[in-house]
Phi, psi and omega in degrees: 000131175243118187265145177207128179221145180208157176241156179161162177229124358296164180302129183286157170253164188236147172214161183230149171239150176239114182053039175086356180252139181300138177272124177276097185288352176277350181288147179301133180105345178246145176213127182247119179278163181297332180276006176095355180289131179255124177256124176252111183266139177048059184304137177243175182302325181294343181272355179284148177145196184257120180257139176227132179262140175240124175259125190230132165223193185292342186260329184200168178216071180290156179248149178278172171293152181290143176237125182263129178250124175249127179262121180272141181233128179302143179293141177223149175271120183276322174208149356290158183290333181208165175292148182204170177246138180225141181255139175230152178249130176294150359267034183296133178292139183255129175228129176229148185233159179210137180231141181226155177231157178162171174220125358292183185304122179288157178254125181249126177231155175249138178234151173278118188295335182272342181236348185066013177288148179279134177278125179249149175284102182261000179073001181239292182270313183250139175231130180240128177233127180239148179225133181243134182226135172205120186279326180200175180288356175263006178245152175285158169288137174244118181244122177247131180235131181241124179255126179241131173258112191291314184231077185294141174231177184303325182289351176277357173290115181184169171282136173247127187253123171272116184246126184241128177230171178218141177293348185256349184227136181275052181228159175231129178249129184238152168218135184252131174244113181270112181265128175244119178267113180276130183233146178290154179298144171228138183278128174278324176212147179245159177297151184250151177303146180213145174233129183212165179275147176305142181083354175269166184279137174254133182228116179239138185225151174205164176210148182221148177254138181197155173217115004289174185305146183254160173253137182251129178245137177263143180229144174238123182053035176088352182256139181295140179260134174281157173265112183215197182294334182271314178251107181262115181249123177235133182224151176210152181236141180230133178290141179275351182200160175274004177277126181304131176095349178292159185299155172252147171260118177255123179249141182222142179233131175254122181242127172246106191292319186227083189292149174231170188298334180285352176282347178298142179163192181254122184247148177208160174257145178235113182261127187231128168225189186290347184264315184195181175220141182225160181244140180284174167297149182274157176232139179260125177257122178250127178249115181268138181248119179299148179294145177220140179282120182270340178212149182245150177296145181273000000 
């Protein structure tokens, strides 16, 4: 309701302007009472601005003091349209963005989805850049926030939550961007040198960390070994965290049940995932053969 009252003879009539333009009170959403009160129903952005009332009769047409109408708009996230997952490869810099609209100016914050901690611009790991745009009082505030992770590592794989609030509304609007940092395999352990007697069991082990999970291949003297009755290869992978996308530790064991002298050689693990492949340190397997008399005196 915008009030306007005046006295005079003859009785004055009333009209209103919005930002200097006549208000068409016959338009849907406007209603003008005989006492000069202007009712704006279901106010929209176009109804925001400076209103001035004019009281007019045959003798004069004084104007009222200006009345400013601000239309509040609930905060909304303009982009991204929905929560999503995105993959990055180290050491690539990570940048994710979020934009919100509303009146008054909405507040955009970033949170770590696994801890609910607020992300701060520390000038080292995290960088935050915000931009605010508003063309006129008939437009919503547009706030864009960009979060950059300068030196991403595997532990930066987590959900990042864009949280939008407004000082005028008791609501919180969220959008989640799940960042997965893809990392090349790195060996946690490599096979070790071993010396054993012929016919005894040979056991070689290695393990590698990678995201996504890696496959381990065993090699002897540079050639891939098959898993068969002679070379038994067993591997298993375990997640390092319950957070989607964090690295897996893949462990592999090569077992030679009944070694012979031809099993001697240089062994290595080869860890392969969708990002890259790496080779472990090599291990030398020595198979000793006890002396045996090959011929007897006659």
